[in-house]
XYZ file of C-alpha atoms in Angstrom:
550
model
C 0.000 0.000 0.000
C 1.226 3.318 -0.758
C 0.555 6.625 1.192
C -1.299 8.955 -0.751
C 1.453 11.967 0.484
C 4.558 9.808 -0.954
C 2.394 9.008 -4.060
C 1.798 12.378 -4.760
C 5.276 13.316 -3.334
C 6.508 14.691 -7.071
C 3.695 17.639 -6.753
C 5.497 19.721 -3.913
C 3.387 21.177 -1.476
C 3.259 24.944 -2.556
C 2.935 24.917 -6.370
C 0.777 27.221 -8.979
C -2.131 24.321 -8.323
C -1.716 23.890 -4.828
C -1.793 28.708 -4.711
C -4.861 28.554 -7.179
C -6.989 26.070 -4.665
C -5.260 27.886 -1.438
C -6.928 31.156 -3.001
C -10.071 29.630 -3.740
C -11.466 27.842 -0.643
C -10.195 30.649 1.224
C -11.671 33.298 -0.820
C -15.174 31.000 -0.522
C -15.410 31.712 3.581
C -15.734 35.431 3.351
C -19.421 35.205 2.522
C -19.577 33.129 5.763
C -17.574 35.610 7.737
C -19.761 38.109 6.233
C -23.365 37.028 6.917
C -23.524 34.932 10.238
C -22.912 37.416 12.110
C -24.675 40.183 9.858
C -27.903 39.929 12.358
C -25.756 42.336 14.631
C -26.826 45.119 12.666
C -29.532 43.631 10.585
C -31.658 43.205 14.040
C -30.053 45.998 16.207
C -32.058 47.462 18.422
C -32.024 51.410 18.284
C -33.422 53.732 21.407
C -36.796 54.017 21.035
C -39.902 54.796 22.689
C -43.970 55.271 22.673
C -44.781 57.644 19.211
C -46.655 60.878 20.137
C -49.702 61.556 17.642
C -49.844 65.186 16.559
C -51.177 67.097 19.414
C -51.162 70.526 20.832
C -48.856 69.663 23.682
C -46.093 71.848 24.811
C -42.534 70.741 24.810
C -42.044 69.990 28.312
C -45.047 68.126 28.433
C -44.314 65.707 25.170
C -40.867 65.102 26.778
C -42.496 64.675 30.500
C -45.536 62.350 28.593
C -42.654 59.058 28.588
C -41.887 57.826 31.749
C -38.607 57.562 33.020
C -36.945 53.610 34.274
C -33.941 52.896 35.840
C -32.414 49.560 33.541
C -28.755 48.465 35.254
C -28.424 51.900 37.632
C -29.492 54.007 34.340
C -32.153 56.061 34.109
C -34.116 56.041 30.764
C -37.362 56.898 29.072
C -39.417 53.916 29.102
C -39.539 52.373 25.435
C -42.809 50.507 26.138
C -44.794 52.635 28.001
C -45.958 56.024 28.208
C -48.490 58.106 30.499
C -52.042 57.852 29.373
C -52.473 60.831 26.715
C -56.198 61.837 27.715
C -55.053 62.887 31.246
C -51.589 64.219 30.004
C -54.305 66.451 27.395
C -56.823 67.181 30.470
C -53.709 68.478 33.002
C -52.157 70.424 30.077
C -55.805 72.204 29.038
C -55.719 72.665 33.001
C -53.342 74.843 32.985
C -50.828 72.617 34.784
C -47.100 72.468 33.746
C -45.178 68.927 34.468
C -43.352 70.164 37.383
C -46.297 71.155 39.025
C -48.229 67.510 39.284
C -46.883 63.941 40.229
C -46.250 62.439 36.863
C -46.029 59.107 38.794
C -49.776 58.760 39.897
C -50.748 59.306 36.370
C -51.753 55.750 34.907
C -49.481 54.292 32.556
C -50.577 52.683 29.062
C -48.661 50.894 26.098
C -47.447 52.676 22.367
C -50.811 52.069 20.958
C -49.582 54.914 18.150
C -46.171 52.778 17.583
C -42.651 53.734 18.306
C -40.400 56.868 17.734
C -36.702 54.680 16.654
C -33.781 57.096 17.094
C -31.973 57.671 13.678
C -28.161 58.230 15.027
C -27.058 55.392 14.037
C -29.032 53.631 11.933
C -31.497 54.810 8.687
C -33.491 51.606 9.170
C -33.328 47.983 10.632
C -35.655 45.007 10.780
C -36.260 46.319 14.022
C -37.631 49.129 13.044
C -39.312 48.523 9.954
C -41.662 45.641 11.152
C -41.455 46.727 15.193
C -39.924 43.789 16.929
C -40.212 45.669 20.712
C -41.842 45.108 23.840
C -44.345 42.354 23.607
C -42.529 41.353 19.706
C -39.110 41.474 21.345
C -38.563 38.194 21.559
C -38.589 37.527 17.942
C -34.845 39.994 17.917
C -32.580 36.405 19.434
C -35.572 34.205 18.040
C -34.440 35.498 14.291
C -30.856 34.646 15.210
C -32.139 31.002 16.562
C -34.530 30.514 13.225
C -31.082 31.350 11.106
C -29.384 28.467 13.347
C -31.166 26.002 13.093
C -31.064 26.214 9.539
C -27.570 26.160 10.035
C -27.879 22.849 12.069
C -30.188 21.042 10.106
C -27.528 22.014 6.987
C -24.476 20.931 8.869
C -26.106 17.896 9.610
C -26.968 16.793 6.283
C -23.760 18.395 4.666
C -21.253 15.598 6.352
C -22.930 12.343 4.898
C -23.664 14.235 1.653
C -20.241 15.279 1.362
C -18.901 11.635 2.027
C -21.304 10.037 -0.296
C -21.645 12.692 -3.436
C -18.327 14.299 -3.244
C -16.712 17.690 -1.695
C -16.882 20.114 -4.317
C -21.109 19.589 -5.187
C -21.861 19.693 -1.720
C -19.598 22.823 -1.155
C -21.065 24.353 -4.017
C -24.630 23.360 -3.704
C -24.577 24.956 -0.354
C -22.756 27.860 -1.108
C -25.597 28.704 -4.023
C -28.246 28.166 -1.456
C -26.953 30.429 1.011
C -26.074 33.252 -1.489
C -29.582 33.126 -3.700
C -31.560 33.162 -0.452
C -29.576 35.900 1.406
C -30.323 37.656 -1.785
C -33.883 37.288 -1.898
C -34.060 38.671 1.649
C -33.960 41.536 0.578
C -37.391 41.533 -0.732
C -39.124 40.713 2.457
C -42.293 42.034 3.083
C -42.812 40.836 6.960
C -40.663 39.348 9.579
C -42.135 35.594 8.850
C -40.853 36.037 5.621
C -37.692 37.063 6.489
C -37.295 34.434 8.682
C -37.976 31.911 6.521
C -35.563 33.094 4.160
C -33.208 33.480 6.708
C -33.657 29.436 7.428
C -33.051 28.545 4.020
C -29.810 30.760 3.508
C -28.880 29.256 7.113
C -29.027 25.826 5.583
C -26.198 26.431 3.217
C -24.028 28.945 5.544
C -21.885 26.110 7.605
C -22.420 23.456 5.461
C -19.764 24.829 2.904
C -17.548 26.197 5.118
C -17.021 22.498 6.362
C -16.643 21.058 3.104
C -14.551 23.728 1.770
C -12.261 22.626 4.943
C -12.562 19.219 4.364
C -11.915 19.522 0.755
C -8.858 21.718 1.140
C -7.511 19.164 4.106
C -7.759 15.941 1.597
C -6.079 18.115 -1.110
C -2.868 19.952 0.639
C 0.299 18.648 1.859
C 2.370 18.973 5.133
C 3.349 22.558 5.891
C 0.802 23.964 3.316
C -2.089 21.755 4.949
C -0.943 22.864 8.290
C -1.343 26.775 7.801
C -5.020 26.155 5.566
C -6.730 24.340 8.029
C -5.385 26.259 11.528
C -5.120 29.842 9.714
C -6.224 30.149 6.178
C -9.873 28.910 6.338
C -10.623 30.689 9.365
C -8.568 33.982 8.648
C -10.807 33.917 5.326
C -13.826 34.251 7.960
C -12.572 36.658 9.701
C -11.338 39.171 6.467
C -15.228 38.466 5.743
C -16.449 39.067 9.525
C -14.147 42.185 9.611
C -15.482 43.736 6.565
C -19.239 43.526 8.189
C -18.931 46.334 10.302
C -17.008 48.442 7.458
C -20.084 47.343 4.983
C -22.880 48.406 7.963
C -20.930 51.497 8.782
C -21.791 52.612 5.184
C -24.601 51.461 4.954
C -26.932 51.976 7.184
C -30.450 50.516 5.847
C -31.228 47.170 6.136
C -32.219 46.269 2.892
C -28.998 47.653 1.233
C -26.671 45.979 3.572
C -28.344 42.332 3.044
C -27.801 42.970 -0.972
C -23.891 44.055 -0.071
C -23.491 40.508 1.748
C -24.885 38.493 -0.800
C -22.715 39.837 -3.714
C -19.731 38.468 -2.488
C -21.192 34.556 -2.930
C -22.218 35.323 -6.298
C -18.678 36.023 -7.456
C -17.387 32.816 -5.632
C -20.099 30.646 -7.772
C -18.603 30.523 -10.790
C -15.140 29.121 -9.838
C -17.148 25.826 -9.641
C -15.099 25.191 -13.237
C -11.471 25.698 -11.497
C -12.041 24.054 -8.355
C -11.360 20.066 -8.044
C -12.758 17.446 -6.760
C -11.059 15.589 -3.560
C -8.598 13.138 -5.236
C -8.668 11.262 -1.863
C -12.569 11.093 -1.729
C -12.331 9.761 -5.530
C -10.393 7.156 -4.370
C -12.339 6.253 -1.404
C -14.638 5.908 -3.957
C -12.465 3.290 -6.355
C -12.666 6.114 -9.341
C -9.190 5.939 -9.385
C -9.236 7.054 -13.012
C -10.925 10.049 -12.188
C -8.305 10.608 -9.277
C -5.595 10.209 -11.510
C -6.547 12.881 -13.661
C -6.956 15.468 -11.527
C -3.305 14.651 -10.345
C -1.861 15.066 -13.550
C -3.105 18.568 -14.379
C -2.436 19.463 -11.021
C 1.524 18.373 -12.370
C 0.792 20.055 -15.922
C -0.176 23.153 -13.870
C 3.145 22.765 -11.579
C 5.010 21.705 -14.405
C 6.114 18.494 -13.292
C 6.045 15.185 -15.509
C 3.779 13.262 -13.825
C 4.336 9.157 -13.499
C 1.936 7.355 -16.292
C 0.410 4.893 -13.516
C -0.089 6.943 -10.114
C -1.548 4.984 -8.064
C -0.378 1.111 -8.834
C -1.462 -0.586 -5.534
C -4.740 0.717 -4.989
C -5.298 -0.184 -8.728
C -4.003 -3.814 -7.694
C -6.516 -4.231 -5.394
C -9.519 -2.755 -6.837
C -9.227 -5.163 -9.774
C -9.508 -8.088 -7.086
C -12.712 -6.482 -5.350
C -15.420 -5.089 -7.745
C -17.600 -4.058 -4.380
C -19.058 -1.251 -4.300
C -17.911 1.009 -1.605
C -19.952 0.743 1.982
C -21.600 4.111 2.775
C -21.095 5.036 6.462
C -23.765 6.763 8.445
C -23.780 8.574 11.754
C -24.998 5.367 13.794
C -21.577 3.893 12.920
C -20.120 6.825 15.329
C -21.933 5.372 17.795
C -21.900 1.966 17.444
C -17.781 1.374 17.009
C -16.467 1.087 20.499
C -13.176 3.411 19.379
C -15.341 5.851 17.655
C -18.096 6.330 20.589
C -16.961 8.350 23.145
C -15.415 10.804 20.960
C -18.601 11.123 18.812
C -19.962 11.934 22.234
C -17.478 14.434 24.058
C -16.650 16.245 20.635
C -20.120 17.783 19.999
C -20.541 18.429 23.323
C -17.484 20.557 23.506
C -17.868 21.949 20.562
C -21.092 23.061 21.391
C -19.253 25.162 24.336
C -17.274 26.171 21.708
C -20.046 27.979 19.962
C -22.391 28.696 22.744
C -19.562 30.940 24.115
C -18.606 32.278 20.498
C -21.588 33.352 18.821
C -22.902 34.290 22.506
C -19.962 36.638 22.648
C -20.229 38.010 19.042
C -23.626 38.616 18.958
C -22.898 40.886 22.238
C -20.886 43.201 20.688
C -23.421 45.848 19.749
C -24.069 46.369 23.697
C -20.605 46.478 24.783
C -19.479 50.093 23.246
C -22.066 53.297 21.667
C -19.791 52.195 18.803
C -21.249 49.345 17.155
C -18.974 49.090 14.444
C -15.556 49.692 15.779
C -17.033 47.142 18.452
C -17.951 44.599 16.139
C -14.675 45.158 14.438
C -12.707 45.198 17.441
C -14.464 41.384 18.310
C -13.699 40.229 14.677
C -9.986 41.768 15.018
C -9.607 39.559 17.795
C -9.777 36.500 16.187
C -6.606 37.424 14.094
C -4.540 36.413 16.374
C -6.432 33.576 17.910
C -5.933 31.777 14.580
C -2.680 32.509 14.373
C -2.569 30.972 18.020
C -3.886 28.084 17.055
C -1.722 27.504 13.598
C 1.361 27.558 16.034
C -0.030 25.836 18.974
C -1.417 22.748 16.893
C 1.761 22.621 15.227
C 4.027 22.269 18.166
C 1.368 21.009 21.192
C -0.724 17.955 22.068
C -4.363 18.516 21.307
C -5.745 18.010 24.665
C -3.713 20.232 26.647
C -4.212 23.018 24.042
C -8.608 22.780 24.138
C -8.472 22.292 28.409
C -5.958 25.529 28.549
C -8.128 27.802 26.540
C -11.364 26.535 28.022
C -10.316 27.300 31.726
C -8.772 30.646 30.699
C -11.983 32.004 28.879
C -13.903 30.584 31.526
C -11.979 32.169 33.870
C -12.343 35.704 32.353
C -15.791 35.359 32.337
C -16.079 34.745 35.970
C -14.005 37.486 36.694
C -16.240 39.950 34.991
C -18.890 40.560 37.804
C -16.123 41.231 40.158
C -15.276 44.565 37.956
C -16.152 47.632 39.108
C -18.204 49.586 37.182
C -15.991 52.512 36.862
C -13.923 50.440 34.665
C -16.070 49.503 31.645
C -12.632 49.291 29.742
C -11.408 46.208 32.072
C -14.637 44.634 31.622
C -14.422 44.925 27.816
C -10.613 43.497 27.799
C -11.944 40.513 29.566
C -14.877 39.747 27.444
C -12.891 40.160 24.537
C -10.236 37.934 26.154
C -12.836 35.265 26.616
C -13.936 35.689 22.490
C -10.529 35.033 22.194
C -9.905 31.826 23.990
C -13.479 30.827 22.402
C -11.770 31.507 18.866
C -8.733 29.536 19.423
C -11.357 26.740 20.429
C -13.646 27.074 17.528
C -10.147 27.039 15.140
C -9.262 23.534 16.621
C -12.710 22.156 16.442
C -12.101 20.942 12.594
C -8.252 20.120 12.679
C -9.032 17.567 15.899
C -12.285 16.421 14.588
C -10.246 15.405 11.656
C -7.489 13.854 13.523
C -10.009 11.645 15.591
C -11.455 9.974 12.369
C -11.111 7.776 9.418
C -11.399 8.971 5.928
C -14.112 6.745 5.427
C -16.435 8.897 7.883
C -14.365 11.676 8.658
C -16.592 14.353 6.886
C -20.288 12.770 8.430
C -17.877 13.184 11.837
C -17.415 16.593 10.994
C -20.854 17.461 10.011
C -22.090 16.031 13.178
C -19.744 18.106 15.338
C -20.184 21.281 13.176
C -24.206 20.153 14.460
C -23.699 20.472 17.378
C -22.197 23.769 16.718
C -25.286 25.128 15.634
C -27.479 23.490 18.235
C -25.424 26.220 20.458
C -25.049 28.891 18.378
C -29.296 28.370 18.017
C -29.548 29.318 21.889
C -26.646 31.599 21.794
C -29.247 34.652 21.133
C -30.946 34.342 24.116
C -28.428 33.853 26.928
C -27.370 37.399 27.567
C -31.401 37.728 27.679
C -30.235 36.187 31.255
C -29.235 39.939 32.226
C -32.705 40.887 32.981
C -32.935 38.598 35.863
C -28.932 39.469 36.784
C -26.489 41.481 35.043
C -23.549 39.175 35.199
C -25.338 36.412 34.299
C -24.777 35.492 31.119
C -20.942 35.518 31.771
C -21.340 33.434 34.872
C -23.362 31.022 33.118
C -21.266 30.655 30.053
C -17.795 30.233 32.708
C -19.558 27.728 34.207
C -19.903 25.829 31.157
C -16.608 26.197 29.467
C -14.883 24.942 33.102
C -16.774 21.900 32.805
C -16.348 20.910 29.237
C -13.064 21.568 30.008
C -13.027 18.366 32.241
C -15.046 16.393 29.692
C -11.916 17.065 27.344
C -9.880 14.925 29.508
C -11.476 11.596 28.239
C -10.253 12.338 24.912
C -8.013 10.953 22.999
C -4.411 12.264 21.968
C -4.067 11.922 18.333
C -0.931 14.656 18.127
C 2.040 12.811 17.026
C -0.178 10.400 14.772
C -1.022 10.270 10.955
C -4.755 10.848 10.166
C -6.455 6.821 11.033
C -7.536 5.510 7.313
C -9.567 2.309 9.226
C -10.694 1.426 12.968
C -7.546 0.054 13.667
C -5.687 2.949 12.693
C -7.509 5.014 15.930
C -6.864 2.140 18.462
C -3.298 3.594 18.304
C -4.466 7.019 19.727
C -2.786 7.432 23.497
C -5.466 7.837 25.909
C -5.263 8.971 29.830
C -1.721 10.763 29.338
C -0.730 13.702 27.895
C 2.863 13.845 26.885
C 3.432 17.463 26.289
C 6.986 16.841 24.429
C 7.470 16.559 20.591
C 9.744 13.700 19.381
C 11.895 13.447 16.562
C 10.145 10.509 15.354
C 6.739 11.305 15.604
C 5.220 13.852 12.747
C 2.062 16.167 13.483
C -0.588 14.616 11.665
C -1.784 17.899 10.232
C 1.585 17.968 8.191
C 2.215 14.253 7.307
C -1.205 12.037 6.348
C -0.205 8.885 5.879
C -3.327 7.423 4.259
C -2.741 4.276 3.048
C -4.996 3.908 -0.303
């Protein structure tokens, strides 16, 4: 049996085909960097408050007419309420000025004329255009959940797709679906609409990021494969999440800004005719032929002379058995004895992962009376998380690396509520510390998913992890809705959880220091208990060197 890396040895890692595909898949994740997160200023919340019909009503009395709350030790006109307007009209035909009556005794009553949405910072949002406030304000996180689960329900499907059709129709499949239905979003007549829409772009948004990892993982070699899947694919999200706030800083209706995200996807489209299939998947497959081709113009390209027979063994072999393939589902996680427990502690981690992340991100807006240079500043962030990660998983055991960043996020978190007040800027620094640890976490989730698995099932792994994602990016929106019962809250309660998945992660298994497994037996080889924390001359990081056997 030969190993697909010394097979295709003669390429070179870092050619013109290897640059062109590098390009490509990374190029393909702005659009996801672009609109997961876009909800931050799609469903902003402006100030707002009751609408006052066009009375005669002095000035005093139209400001004195809202009532005034205290929200966190902040006093603020009410943005639900507002003192009844036929006594407010009987005191002012009275004669009687605000100061001069107790505006407290007056009965209250709800915007039955609509709302009055503050303009400073935004011309329009879905907010404001179809009033999602007081009694319709939970349908702000509820729009975020609707996109998620469409998200989850696309992730799961995407992995078993993926292994069974191919990476490059499922990647581009999905990436059509998410960019034609962001697009027609922007025709949206009511917030059911939108959301539906918003459910059917959600189905696609994951689900090619993962194969577009996948695909790039099977296709690069050592150093190259190292720096796609730690840094490239997820740098490529952030260049997209970093340009979100630049796109809603100029422009500032909704409508506009939904059509500016879904451009980008169009123009990724039509590289469908450049972009290869997985040679690896092919030959999971037995369409060695088909393999074989692709590796030759990827040598034409590099200008390299190819060998006329490429793969001689697998060839060997095939002739012998003329079975066709088994197709793997997700019960097989579950039912192989060295694939169970990680198909168990791997979504539930990753789940952490994005509960914390997306819980984080979708905070931004609230954190600073700067939006955009917030959401900017918690995209920035991630730059050098992924860099983190690039150097950490090239150098450190896998195990070590996830418990490390879980406790220290965690910790931040926790240490929040013991800020004083009079330092907002502390309390900032540690929530963005925490987005950072989450980052470095939801970097790794792919590169040690991959690890953990054969090729065989490795992508329906992946799509049930990146499932499990979703199921806590779905209830992400609504846990720093916690703050009206306690401030800290939400930070408490996400601590708390990335502590204790940080314990689960020590029932994992180490796979640094071992090639990618190609069967079962491969992963039985996978220390477990121990952590050995030292690199060895004879043992390669599996993210360089994947010794699949074919």
């Amino acid at each position: 049996m030969n190993y697909y890396d010394e097979v295709t040895a003669f390429l070179g890692n870092w050619g013109r085909f290897q640059k062109i595909l590098f390009f490509i898949l990374c190029a393909s994740v702005i659009p996801n960097g672009l609109g997961v997160l876009s909800v931050v200023f799609i469903v902003d919340n402006p100030k707002h408050h009751c609408s006052i019909p066009d009375v005669n009503l002095t000035e005093d009395w139209l400001q004195a007419i809202i009532p005034i709350e205290v929200v966190n030790g902040v006093e603020e006109q009410s943005r639900c309420s507002r003192y009844r307007l036929d006594e407010v009209l009987d005191l002012w035909a009275k004669g009687f000025a605000p100061g001069d009556v107790n505006l407290t005794q007056l009965q209250q009553e709800p915007c039955v004329d609509g709302w009055t949405y503050s303009k400073d910072i935004y011309h329009s949002t879905l907010v404001t255009e179809f009033d999602l406030v007081c009694s319709d304000q939970w349908k702000q996180p509820f729009t975020s959940t609707i996109y998620f689960v469409g998200v989850f329900i696309g992730s799961f499907f995407c992995g078993q797709f993926s292994d069974r059709f191919g990476r490059k129709p499922v990647f581009f499949i999905t990436l059509g679906i998410q960019t034609l239905f962001t697009f027609l979003q922007v025709f949206s007549t009511s917030w059911e609409m939108y959301s539906v829409l918003m459910f059917f772009s959600g189905l696609g948004q994951i689900a090619n990021y993962a194969s577009a990892f996948v695909l790039g993982a099977e296709v690069f070699c050592g150093k190259v494969r190292t720096v796609y899947t730690t840094a490239g694919v997820c740098l490529g999200f952030s260049t997209g999440y970093m340009l979100l706030p630049l796109f809603a800083y100029f422009i500032r209706q909704w409508r506009f800004l939904v059509l500016a995200i879904a451009l980008p996807g169009a123009v990724v489209i039509p590289l469908w005719w450049i972009t290869p299939e997985s040679p690896r998947w092919l030959l999971s497959q037995g369409r060695v032929e088909e393999a074989e081709a692709i590796i030759k113009k990827a040598a034409d390209m590099n200008k390299v002379k190819a060998p006329s027979v490429i793969f001689k063994n697998y060839k060997a072999e095939e002739n012998t058995d003329k079975k066709r393939p088994r197709q793997y589902t997700v019960i097989d996680l579950y039912r192989n004895r060295e694939m169970r427990l990680p198909s168990i502690i791997l979504p539930l981690t990753w789940f952490t992962v994005a509960l914390g992340y997306f819980g984080l991100s979708l905070n931004t807006s609230k954190l600073s009376t700067d939006p955009f240079l917030a959401c900017f500043i918690s995209a920035a962030v991630e730059v050098p998380a992924y860099i983190t990660t690039w150097f950490v998983v090239k150098f450190f055991p896998r195990r070590p690396i996830i418990i490390s960043f879980m406790l220290l996020g965690g910790a931040a978190l926790l240490t929040i509520q013991a800020v004083p007040q009079s330092l907002p800027a502390l309390s900032i620094t540690l929530e963005m510390f925490g987005k950072f640890c989450f980052a470095v976490n939801s970097a790794l989730a792919f590169p040690c998913t991959a690890e953990m698995y054969p090729t065989f099932i490795r992508n329906t792994a992946a799509g049930i992890c990146s499932s499990s994602t979703r199921i806590g990016s779905s209830i992400a929106p609504f846990v720093f809705q916690l703050s009206v019962y306690f401030q800290f809250l939400p930070y408490i309660f996400l601590g708390s959880v990335s502590v204790a998945s940080a314990i689960a992660v020590l029932f994992l298994p180490e796979t640094f220091g071992h090639p990618l497994p190609e069967t079962i037996d491969d992963m039985q080889k996978f220390e477990r208990w121990r952590c050995s924390c030292t690199s060895q001359k004879n043992r390669s990081n599996p993210v360089d060197v994947l010794e699949t056997k074919l």
